PDB file of C-alpha atoms in Angstrom:
ATOM      1  CA  GLY A  98       0.013  -1.328  15.987  1.00 63.00           C
ATOM      2  CA  ALA A  99      -1.540  -4.194  14.094  1.00 77.00           C
ATOM      3  CA  VAL A 100       0.877  -6.572  12.398  1.00 85.00           C
ATOM      4  CA  VAL A 101       0.454  -8.407   9.127  1.00 91.00           C
ATOM      5  CA  SER A 102       2.930 -11.064   8.077  1.00 93.00           C
ATOM      6  CA  GLN A 103       3.596 -12.628   4.702  1.00 94.00           C
ATOM      7  CA  HIS A 104       5.310 -15.880   3.928  1.00 95.00           C
ATOM      8  CA  PRO A 105       7.540 -16.445   2.120  1.00 96.00           C
ATOM      9  CA  SER A 106       9.324 -13.127   1.799  1.00 92.00           C
ATOM     10  CA  ARG A 107      11.063 -14.279  -1.319  1.00 94.00           C
ATOM     11  CA  VAL A 108      10.479 -17.204  -3.665  1.00 96.00           C
ATOM     12  CA  ILE A 109      12.117 -18.363  -6.858  1.00 96.00           C
ATOM     13  CA  CYS A 110      10.359 -21.003  -8.904  1.00 95.00           C
ATOM     14  CA  LYS A 111      10.452 -22.641 -12.295  1.00 96.00           C
ATOM     15  CA  SER A 112       8.009 -21.727 -15.020  1.00 96.00           C
ATOM     16  CA  GLY A 113       4.880 -23.875 -14.863  1.00 96.00           C
ATOM     17  CA  THR A 114       4.907 -24.460 -11.124  1.00 96.00           C
ATOM     18  CA  SER A 115       2.451 -23.045  -8.598  1.00 97.00           C
ATOM     19  CA  VAL A 116       3.393 -20.807  -5.720  1.00 97.00           C
ATOM     20  CA  LYS A 117       1.382 -20.110  -2.583  1.00 97.00           C
ATOM     21  CA  ILE A 118       1.790 -16.896  -0.601  1.00 97.00           C
ATOM     22  CA  GLU A 119       0.311 -16.597   2.872  1.00 97.00           C
ATOM     23  CA  CYS A 120      -0.923 -13.422   4.511  1.00 96.00           C
ATOM     24  CA  ARG A 121      -1.676 -13.447   8.221  1.00 95.00           C
ATOM     25  CA  SER A 122      -3.030 -10.851  10.602  1.00 91.00           C
ATOM     26  CA  LEU A 123      -1.156 -11.568  13.813  1.00 91.00           C
ATOM     27  CA  ASP A 124      -3.012  -9.631  16.487  1.00 86.00           C
ATOM     28  CA  PHE A 125      -6.374  -8.776  15.028  1.00 86.00           C
ATOM     29  CA  GLN A 126      -9.194 -10.292  13.063  1.00 87.00           C
ATOM     30  CA  ALA A 127      -9.360  -9.263   9.450  1.00 87.00           C
ATOM     31  CA  THR A 128     -12.680  -9.673   7.702  1.00 85.00           C
ATOM     32  CA  THR A 129     -11.177  -8.239   4.560  1.00 89.00           C
ATOM     33  CA  MET A 130      -7.766  -8.755   3.030  1.00 92.00           C
ATOM     34  CA  PHE A 131      -6.437  -7.150  -0.122  1.00 92.00           C
ATOM     35  CA  TRP A 132      -3.861  -8.457  -2.550  1.00 95.00           C
ATOM     36  CA  TYR A 133      -1.710  -6.018  -4.484  1.00 93.00           C
ATOM     37  CA  ARG A 134       0.904  -6.386  -7.137  1.00 93.00           C
ATOM     38  CA  GLN A 135       3.701  -3.913  -7.587  1.00 87.00           C
ATOM     39  CA  PHE A 136       5.954  -3.656 -10.614  1.00 81.00           C
ATOM     40  CA  PRO A 137       9.375  -2.023 -10.299  1.00 76.00           C
ATOM     41  CA  LYS A 138       9.188   1.713  -9.694  1.00 70.00           C
ATOM     42  CA  GLN A 139       5.415   1.683  -9.941  1.00 75.00           C
ATOM     43  CA  SER A 140       2.500   2.089  -7.605  1.00 80.00           C
ATOM     44  CA  LEU A 141       0.450  -0.711  -6.123  1.00 84.00           C
ATOM     45  CA  MET A 142      -2.119  -2.388  -8.325  1.00 88.00           C
ATOM     46  CA  LEU A 143      -5.068  -3.897  -6.492  1.00 90.00           C
ATOM     47  CA  MET A 144      -5.596  -7.445  -7.711  1.00 94.00           C
ATOM     48  CA  ALA A 145      -8.448  -8.638  -5.552  1.00 93.00           C
ATOM     49  CA  THR A 146     -10.397  -8.112  -2.374  1.00 91.00           C
ATOM     50  CA  SER A 147     -10.858 -11.128  -0.175  1.00 90.00           C
ATOM     51  CA  ASN A 148     -13.623 -11.428   2.397  1.00 86.00           C
ATOM     52  CA  GLU A 149     -13.540 -14.197   4.962  1.00 83.00           C
ATOM     53  CA  GLY A 150     -15.759 -17.095   4.040  1.00 82.00           C
ATOM     54  CA  SER A 151     -16.699 -15.852   0.581  1.00 84.00           C
ATOM     55  CA  LYS A 152     -15.258 -15.706  -2.892  1.00 87.00           C
ATOM     56  CA  ALA A 153     -12.737 -13.022  -3.666  1.00 92.00           C
ATOM     57  CA  THR A 154     -13.637 -10.070  -5.842  1.00 92.00           C
ATOM     58  CA  TYR A 155     -11.121  -9.613  -8.621  1.00 94.00           C
ATOM     59  CA  GLU A 156     -10.245  -6.361 -10.314  1.00 91.00           C
ATOM     60  CA  GLN A 157     -10.717  -6.023 -14.024  1.00 90.00           C
ATOM     61  CA  GLY A 158      -7.981  -7.726 -15.995  1.00 92.00           C
ATOM     62  CA  VAL A 159      -6.888 -10.053 -13.189  1.00 94.00           C
ATOM     63  CA  GLU A 160      -7.341 -13.734 -14.042  1.00 93.00           C
ATOM     64  CA  LYS A 161      -9.126 -15.415 -11.175  1.00 92.00           C
ATOM     65  CA  ASP A 162      -8.145 -18.890 -12.361  1.00 94.00           C
ATOM     66  CA  LYS A 163      -4.511 -17.921 -12.362  1.00 96.00           C
ATOM     67  CA  PHE A 164      -4.444 -16.047  -9.084  1.00 96.00           C
ATOM     68  CA  LEU A 165      -6.406 -18.193  -6.651  1.00 96.00           C
ATOM     69  CA  ILE A 166      -7.340 -16.500  -3.406  1.00 94.00           C
ATOM     70  CA  ASN A 167      -8.596 -18.277  -0.322  1.00 91.00           C
ATOM     71  CA  HIS A 168      -9.643 -16.433   2.836  1.00 89.00           C
ATOM     72  CA  ALA A 169     -10.461 -19.363   5.061  1.00 82.00           C
ATOM     73  CA  SER A 170     -10.259 -17.668   8.425  1.00 89.00           C
ATOM     74  CA  LEU A 171     -10.265 -14.221   9.992  1.00 89.00           C
ATOM     75  CA  THR A 172      -6.484 -14.276  10.221  1.00 92.00           C
ATOM     76  CA  LEU A 173      -5.336 -15.987   7.043  1.00 93.00           C
ATOM     77  CA  SER A 174      -5.620 -15.382   3.325  1.00 94.00           C
ATOM     78  CA  THR A 175      -3.603 -17.158   0.659  1.00 95.00           C
ATOM     79  CA  LEU A 176      -2.738 -16.218  -2.897  1.00 97.00           C
ATOM     80  CA  THR A 177      -1.738 -19.054  -5.200  1.00 97.00           C
ATOM     81  CA  VAL A 178      -0.114 -18.176  -8.487  1.00 97.00           C
ATOM     82  CA  THR A 179      -0.904 -21.183 -10.670  1.00 96.00           C
ATOM     83  CA  SER A 180       1.294 -22.272 -13.564  1.00 96.00           C
ATOM     84  CA  ALA A 181       3.582 -19.343 -12.992  1.00 96.00           C
ATOM     85  CA  HIS A 182       5.352 -17.695 -15.906  1.00 95.00           C
ATOM     86  CA  PRO A 183       8.195 -15.177 -15.985  1.00 95.00           C
ATOM     87  CA  GLU A 184       5.730 -12.318 -16.526  1.00 94.00           C
ATOM     88  CA  ASP A 185       4.220 -13.163 -13.138  1.00 95.00           C
ATOM     89  CA  SER A 186       7.464 -12.132 -11.499  1.00 95.00           C
ATOM     90  CA  SER A 187       6.612  -9.232  -9.252  1.00 93.00           C
ATOM     91  CA  PHE A 188       6.339  -7.963  -5.703  1.00 92.00           C
ATOM     92  CA  TYR A 189       3.096  -9.102  -4.101  1.00 95.00           C
ATOM     93  CA  ILE A 190       1.771  -7.255  -1.063  1.00 93.00           C
ATOM     94  CA  CYS A 191      -1.215  -8.093   1.074  1.00 94.00           C
ATOM     95  CA  SER A 192      -3.084  -5.869   3.469  1.00 92.00           C
ATOM     96  CA  ALA A 193      -5.698  -6.597   6.074  1.00 90.00           C
ATOM     97  CA  ARG A 194      -8.569  -4.567   7.406  1.00 86.00           C
ATOM     98  CA  GLU A 195      -9.798  -5.112  10.908  1.00 79.00           C
ATOM     99  CA  ALA A 196     -13.310  -6.417  11.457  1.00 69.00           C
ATOM    100  CA  GLY A 197     -15.895  -3.823  12.365  1.00 65.00           C
ATOM    101  CA  LEU A 198     -18.368  -1.385  11.006  1.00 52.00           C
ATOM    102  CA  GLY A 199     -17.520   1.466   8.684  1.00 56.00           C
ATOM    103  CA  TYR A 200     -14.028   2.415   7.728  1.00 59.00           C
ATOM    104  CA  ASN A 201     -11.082   0.634   9.269  1.00 63.00           C
ATOM    105  CA  GLU A 202      -7.466   1.193   8.427  1.00 74.00           C
ATOM    106  CA  GLN A 203      -5.567  -1.280   6.297  1.00 81.00           C
ATOM    107  CA  PHE A 204      -2.349  -2.785   7.594  1.00 86.00           C
ATOM    108  CA  PHE A 205       0.220  -4.002   5.122  1.00 88.00           C
ATOM    109  CA  GLY A 206       2.389  -7.062   5.029  1.00 90.00           C
ATOM    110  CA  PRO A 207       6.088  -6.814   4.182  1.00 88.00           C
ATOM    111  CA  GLY A 208       5.594  -8.195   0.690  1.00 91.00           C
ATOM    112  CA  THR A 209       6.712 -11.294  -1.225  1.00 94.00           C
ATOM    113  CA  ARG A 210       9.177 -11.096  -4.071  1.00 93.00           C
ATOM    114  CA  LEU A 211       8.290 -13.730  -6.682  1.00 95.00           C
ATOM    115  CA  THR A 212      10.788 -14.583  -9.382  1.00 95.00           C
ATOM    116  CA  VAL A 213       9.754 -17.070 -12.035  1.00 96.00           C
ATOM    117  CA  LEU A 214      12.597 -18.514 -14.083  1.00 95.00           C
TER     118      LEU A 214
ATOM    119  CA  ALA B 231     -13.752  10.085 -10.827  1.00 78.00           C
ATOM    120  CA  GLN B 232     -11.843   9.298  -7.665  1.00 84.00           C
ATOM    121  CA  SER B 233      -8.106   9.765  -7.927  1.00 90.00           C
ATOM    122  CA  VAL B 234      -4.886  10.712  -6.205  1.00 94.00           C
ATOM    123  CA  ALA B 235      -2.163  12.696  -7.911  1.00 95.00           C
ATOM    124  CA  GLN B 236       1.465  12.914  -6.894  1.00 95.00           C
ATOM    125  CA  PRO B 237       2.791  15.374  -9.460  1.00 95.00           C
ATOM    126  CA  GLU B 238       6.469  14.752  -8.803  1.00 95.00           C
ATOM    127  CA  ASP B 239       8.113  11.469  -9.768  1.00 94.00           C
ATOM    128  CA  GLN B 240      11.180  12.419  -7.760  1.00 96.00           C
ATOM    129  CA  VAL B 241      12.102  15.014  -5.168  1.00 98.00           C
ATOM    130  CA  ASN B 242      15.697  15.846  -4.336  1.00 98.00           C
ATOM    131  CA  VAL B 243      16.537  17.566  -1.051  1.00 97.00           C
ATOM    132  CA  ALA B 244      19.779  18.271   0.752  1.00 98.00           C
ATOM    133  CA  GLU B 245      20.138  16.749   4.197  1.00 97.00           C
ATOM    134  CA  GLY B 246      18.982  19.160   6.881  1.00 97.00           C
ATOM    135  CA  ASN B 247      16.688  21.085   4.564  1.00 98.00           C
ATOM    136  CA  PRO B 248      12.909  20.964   4.800  1.00 98.00           C
ATOM    137  CA  LEU B 249      11.128  18.626   2.432  1.00 97.00           C
ATOM    138  CA  THR B 250       7.685  18.569   0.856  1.00 98.00           C
ATOM    139  CA  VAL B 251       6.118  15.749  -1.122  1.00 98.00           C
ATOM    140  CA  LYS B 252       2.949  16.843  -2.858  1.00 98.00           C
ATOM    141  CA  CYS B 253      -0.381  15.067  -3.056  1.00 98.00           C
ATOM    142  CA  THR B 254      -3.766  16.162  -4.343  1.00 97.00           C
ATOM    143  CA  TYR B 255      -6.922  14.112  -4.374  1.00 95.00           C
ATOM    144  CA  SER B 256     -10.339  13.917  -5.922  1.00 93.00           C
ATOM    145  CA  VAL B 257     -13.023  12.073  -3.987  1.00 89.00           C
ATOM    146  CA  SER B 258     -16.621  12.667  -3.089  1.00 84.00           C
ATOM    147  CA  GLY B 259     -17.478  13.396   0.504  1.00 83.00           C
ATOM    148  CA  ASN B 260     -15.009  13.801   3.329  1.00 84.00           C
ATOM    149  CA  PRO B 261     -11.656  12.265   2.463  1.00 90.00           C
ATOM    150  CA  TYR B 262      -9.711   9.777   4.538  1.00 90.00           C
ATOM    151  CA  LEU B 263      -6.098  10.406   3.535  1.00 94.00           C
ATOM    152  CA  PHE B 264      -2.921   8.446   4.132  1.00 93.00           C
ATOM    153  CA  TRP B 265       0.789   8.562   3.570  1.00 95.00           C
ATOM    154  CA  TYR B 266       2.895   5.416   3.352  1.00 93.00           C
ATOM    155  CA  VAL B 267       6.621   4.933   2.871  1.00 94.00           C
ATOM    156  CA  GLN B 268       8.290   2.038   1.089  1.00 90.00           C
ATOM    157  CA  TYR B 269      11.958   1.187   1.385  1.00 87.00           C
ATOM    158  CA  PRO B 270      13.624  -0.936  -1.331  1.00 79.00           C
ATOM    159  CA  ASN B 271      12.234  -4.479  -1.518  1.00 71.00           C
ATOM    160  CA  ARG B 272      10.056  -3.872   1.509  1.00 75.00           C
ATOM    161  CA  GLY B 273       6.355  -3.570   2.147  1.00 78.00           C
ATOM    162  CA  LEU B 274       4.589  -0.375   2.972  1.00 85.00           C
ATOM    163  CA  GLN B 275       4.926   1.369   6.294  1.00 87.00           C
ATOM    164  CA  PHE B 276       2.211   3.655   7.565  1.00 87.00           C
ATOM    165  CA  LEU B 277       3.325   7.225   8.223  1.00 92.00           C
ATOM    166  CA  LEU B 278       0.201   9.145   9.060  1.00 92.00           C
ATOM    167  CA  LYS B 279      -3.450   9.641   8.269  1.00 91.00           C
ATOM    168  CA  TYR B 280      -6.105  12.319   8.273  1.00 93.00           C
ATOM    169  CA  ILE B 281      -9.624  11.301   9.196  1.00 87.00           C
ATOM    170  CA  THR B 282     -11.011  14.353  10.937  1.00 85.00           C
ATOM    171  CA  GLY B 283      -9.923  17.063  13.335  1.00 87.00           C
ATOM    172  CA  ASP B 284      -6.833  19.259  13.053  1.00 91.00           C
ATOM    173  CA  ASN B 285      -5.678  19.901   9.528  1.00 93.00           C
ATOM    174  CA  LEU B 286      -2.045  19.392  10.545  1.00 96.00           C
ATOM    175  CA  VAL B 287      -1.382  15.733  11.219  1.00 95.00           C
ATOM    176  CA  LYS B 288       1.806  14.511  12.848  1.00 95.00           C
ATOM    177  CA  GLY B 289       3.110  11.049  12.090  1.00 93.00           C
ATOM    178  CA  SER B 290       6.065   8.719  12.338  1.00 90.00           C
ATOM    179  CA  TYR B 291       9.728   9.667  11.920  1.00 92.00           C
ATOM    180  CA  GLY B 292       9.046  13.397  12.308  1.00 95.00           C
ATOM    181  CA  PHE B 293       6.787  13.637   9.276  1.00 97.00           C
ATOM    182  CA  GLU B 294       3.651  15.704   9.167  1.00 97.00           C
ATOM    183  CA  ALA B 295       1.018  16.485   6.575  1.00 98.00           C
ATOM    184  CA  GLU B 296      -1.408  19.319   6.130  1.00 96.00           C
ATOM    185  CA  PHE B 297      -4.924  18.732   4.911  1.00 96.00           C
ATOM    186  CA  ASN B 298      -6.194  21.590   2.789  1.00 96.00           C
ATOM    187  CA  LYS B 299      -9.801  21.120   1.810  1.00 93.00           C
ATOM    188  CA  SER B 300     -10.036  24.105  -0.514  1.00 94.00           C
ATOM    189  CA  GLN B 301      -7.001  22.974  -2.478  1.00 96.00           C
ATOM    190  CA  THR B 302      -7.840  19.261  -2.081  1.00 96.00           C
ATOM    191  CA  SER B 303      -4.263  18.650  -1.032  1.00 97.00           C
ATOM    192  CA  PHE B 304      -2.476  16.608   1.592  1.00 98.00           C
ATOM    193  CA  HIS B 305       1.208  17.440   1.229  1.00 98.00           C
ATOM    194  CA  LEU B 306       3.761  15.535   3.281  1.00 98.00           C
ATOM    195  CA  LYS B 307       6.376  17.609   5.062  1.00 98.00           C
ATOM    196  CA  LYS B 308       9.385  17.326   7.330  1.00 98.00           C
ATOM    197  CA  PRO B 309      11.303  20.286   8.773  1.00 97.00           C
ATOM    198  CA  SER B 310      14.759  18.728   8.461  1.00 97.00           C
ATOM    199  CA  ALA B 311      15.454  15.861   6.078  1.00 97.00           C
ATOM    200  CA  LEU B 312      17.666  12.888   6.889  1.00 97.00           C
ATOM    201  CA  VAL B 313      19.529  10.699   4.407  1.00 96.00           C
ATOM    202  CA  SER B 314      17.584   7.770   5.865  1.00 94.00           C
ATOM    203  CA  ASP B 315      14.340   9.396   4.690  1.00 96.00           C
ATOM    204  CA  SER B 316      15.267   8.435   1.133  1.00 96.00           C
ATOM    205  CA  ALA B 317      12.512   6.102  -0.023  1.00 95.00           C
ATOM    206  CA  LEU B 318       9.362   5.854  -2.108  1.00 94.00           C
ATOM    207  CA  TYR B 319       6.361   7.697  -0.697  1.00 96.00           C
ATOM    208  CA  PHE B 320       2.755   6.958  -1.537  1.00 95.00           C
ATOM    209  CA  CYS B 321      -0.305   9.062  -0.891  1.00 96.00           C
ATOM    210  CA  ALA B 322      -3.670   7.304  -0.756  1.00 93.00           C
ATOM    211  CA  VAL B 323      -7.310   8.104  -0.153  1.00 91.00           C
ATOM    212  CA  ILE B 324     -10.208   5.871   0.800  1.00 84.00           C
ATOM    213  CA  GLY B 325     -12.665   5.605  -2.080  1.00 78.00           C
ATOM    214  CA  SER B 326     -16.415   5.256  -1.909  1.00 72.00           C
ATOM    215  CA  ASN B 327     -16.147   1.447  -1.668  1.00 69.00           C
ATOM    216  CA  TYR B 328     -13.655   1.624   1.203  1.00 70.00           C
ATOM    217  CA  GLN B 329     -10.771   0.612  -1.036  1.00 76.00           C
ATOM    218  CA  LEU B 330      -7.558   2.583  -1.069  1.00 83.00           C
ATOM    219  CA  ILE B 331      -6.884   4.679  -4.128  1.00 87.00           C
ATOM    220  CA  TRP B 332      -3.161   5.140  -4.604  1.00 90.00           C
ATOM    221  CA  GLY B 333      -0.999   7.865  -6.005  1.00 93.00           C
ATOM    222  CA  ALA B 334       1.785   6.854  -8.364  1.00 91.00           C
ATOM    223  CA  GLY B 335       4.437   7.401  -5.740  1.00 93.00           C
ATOM    224  CA  THR B 336       7.235   9.926  -5.333  1.00 96.00           C
ATOM    225  CA  LYS B 337      10.845   8.930  -4.962  1.00 95.00           C
ATOM    226  CA  LEU B 338      12.496  11.048  -2.303  1.00 97.00           C
ATOM    227  CA  ILE B 339      16.258  11.386  -2.469  1.00 97.00           C
ATOM    228  CA  ILE B 340      18.073  13.074   0.384  1.00 97.00           C
ATOM    229  CA  LYS B 341      21.653  13.985  -0.429  1.00 96.00           C
ATOM    230  CA  PRO B 342      24.289  14.330   2.279  1.00 94.00           C
TER     231      PRO B 342
END
C-alpha cells in the first residue's frame, strides 16, 4: 500500500521557537495533504487541507499565521508551528490523498509528537 | 448534518471472545466508510473500507465490518479477540467535500 512518512517523529522545543514537520508521500503523488491534530484520548481534529501549488485551506479556529503550511510538490507538505507555546504540544498527523479524479483514499503518516517546554 | 457516532468510549472483551465496536453515520448519498486503528503514540493504520459491493467487508488482522444501510451502521467485528487488538479504533466517513469525518474513537481493551 501507499506509504506516508513524517519527520521528525518526536520533537521537544523551547517556548517561542518554531518547529517544522515534514510529510512525504513515498510512492505516490499526492495532490492533497491533510494536517490533523490529536489531543490525548481524543479524535483527530482537521487543521487544514493543503493542495499542491496553492494556499492551504484552514478549518475554523485554526490560526493560519501560527500554523504555516507549504505544499510545494506532489510528494511533500510541511507544517511549521511558529512561536510555539506549551498549549501547542500535541500529536500532529498528516495524511495524503493520491492524485486523480473523484474520491481517493487517504493514507496516514505515523504522526509527530510535539512537546513545547 | 454529516456525522459519525461511536457510542461506546470503551469496550472490554475477554481474549478469545468475539468483539464488536459500533459505528453509525449520517451522510447524504452513498457512504464511503472506513475503520482505522491507532496504537499508543502511533499514527493511524487502515483496517478496512466499504465503498460498494458486498455489505460484509473483510480487512486487516482478521477484522471485518458489516455495512447496514437501513440502520446506517458500519460495526467493526472480529470472531476471536487477541490481547494485541487492544488499541483505539476510529470509524470515519467521507463527507460531501471529500474530507474524512471522524468518530470520537472507541478504546478496545482485550483482557487475557
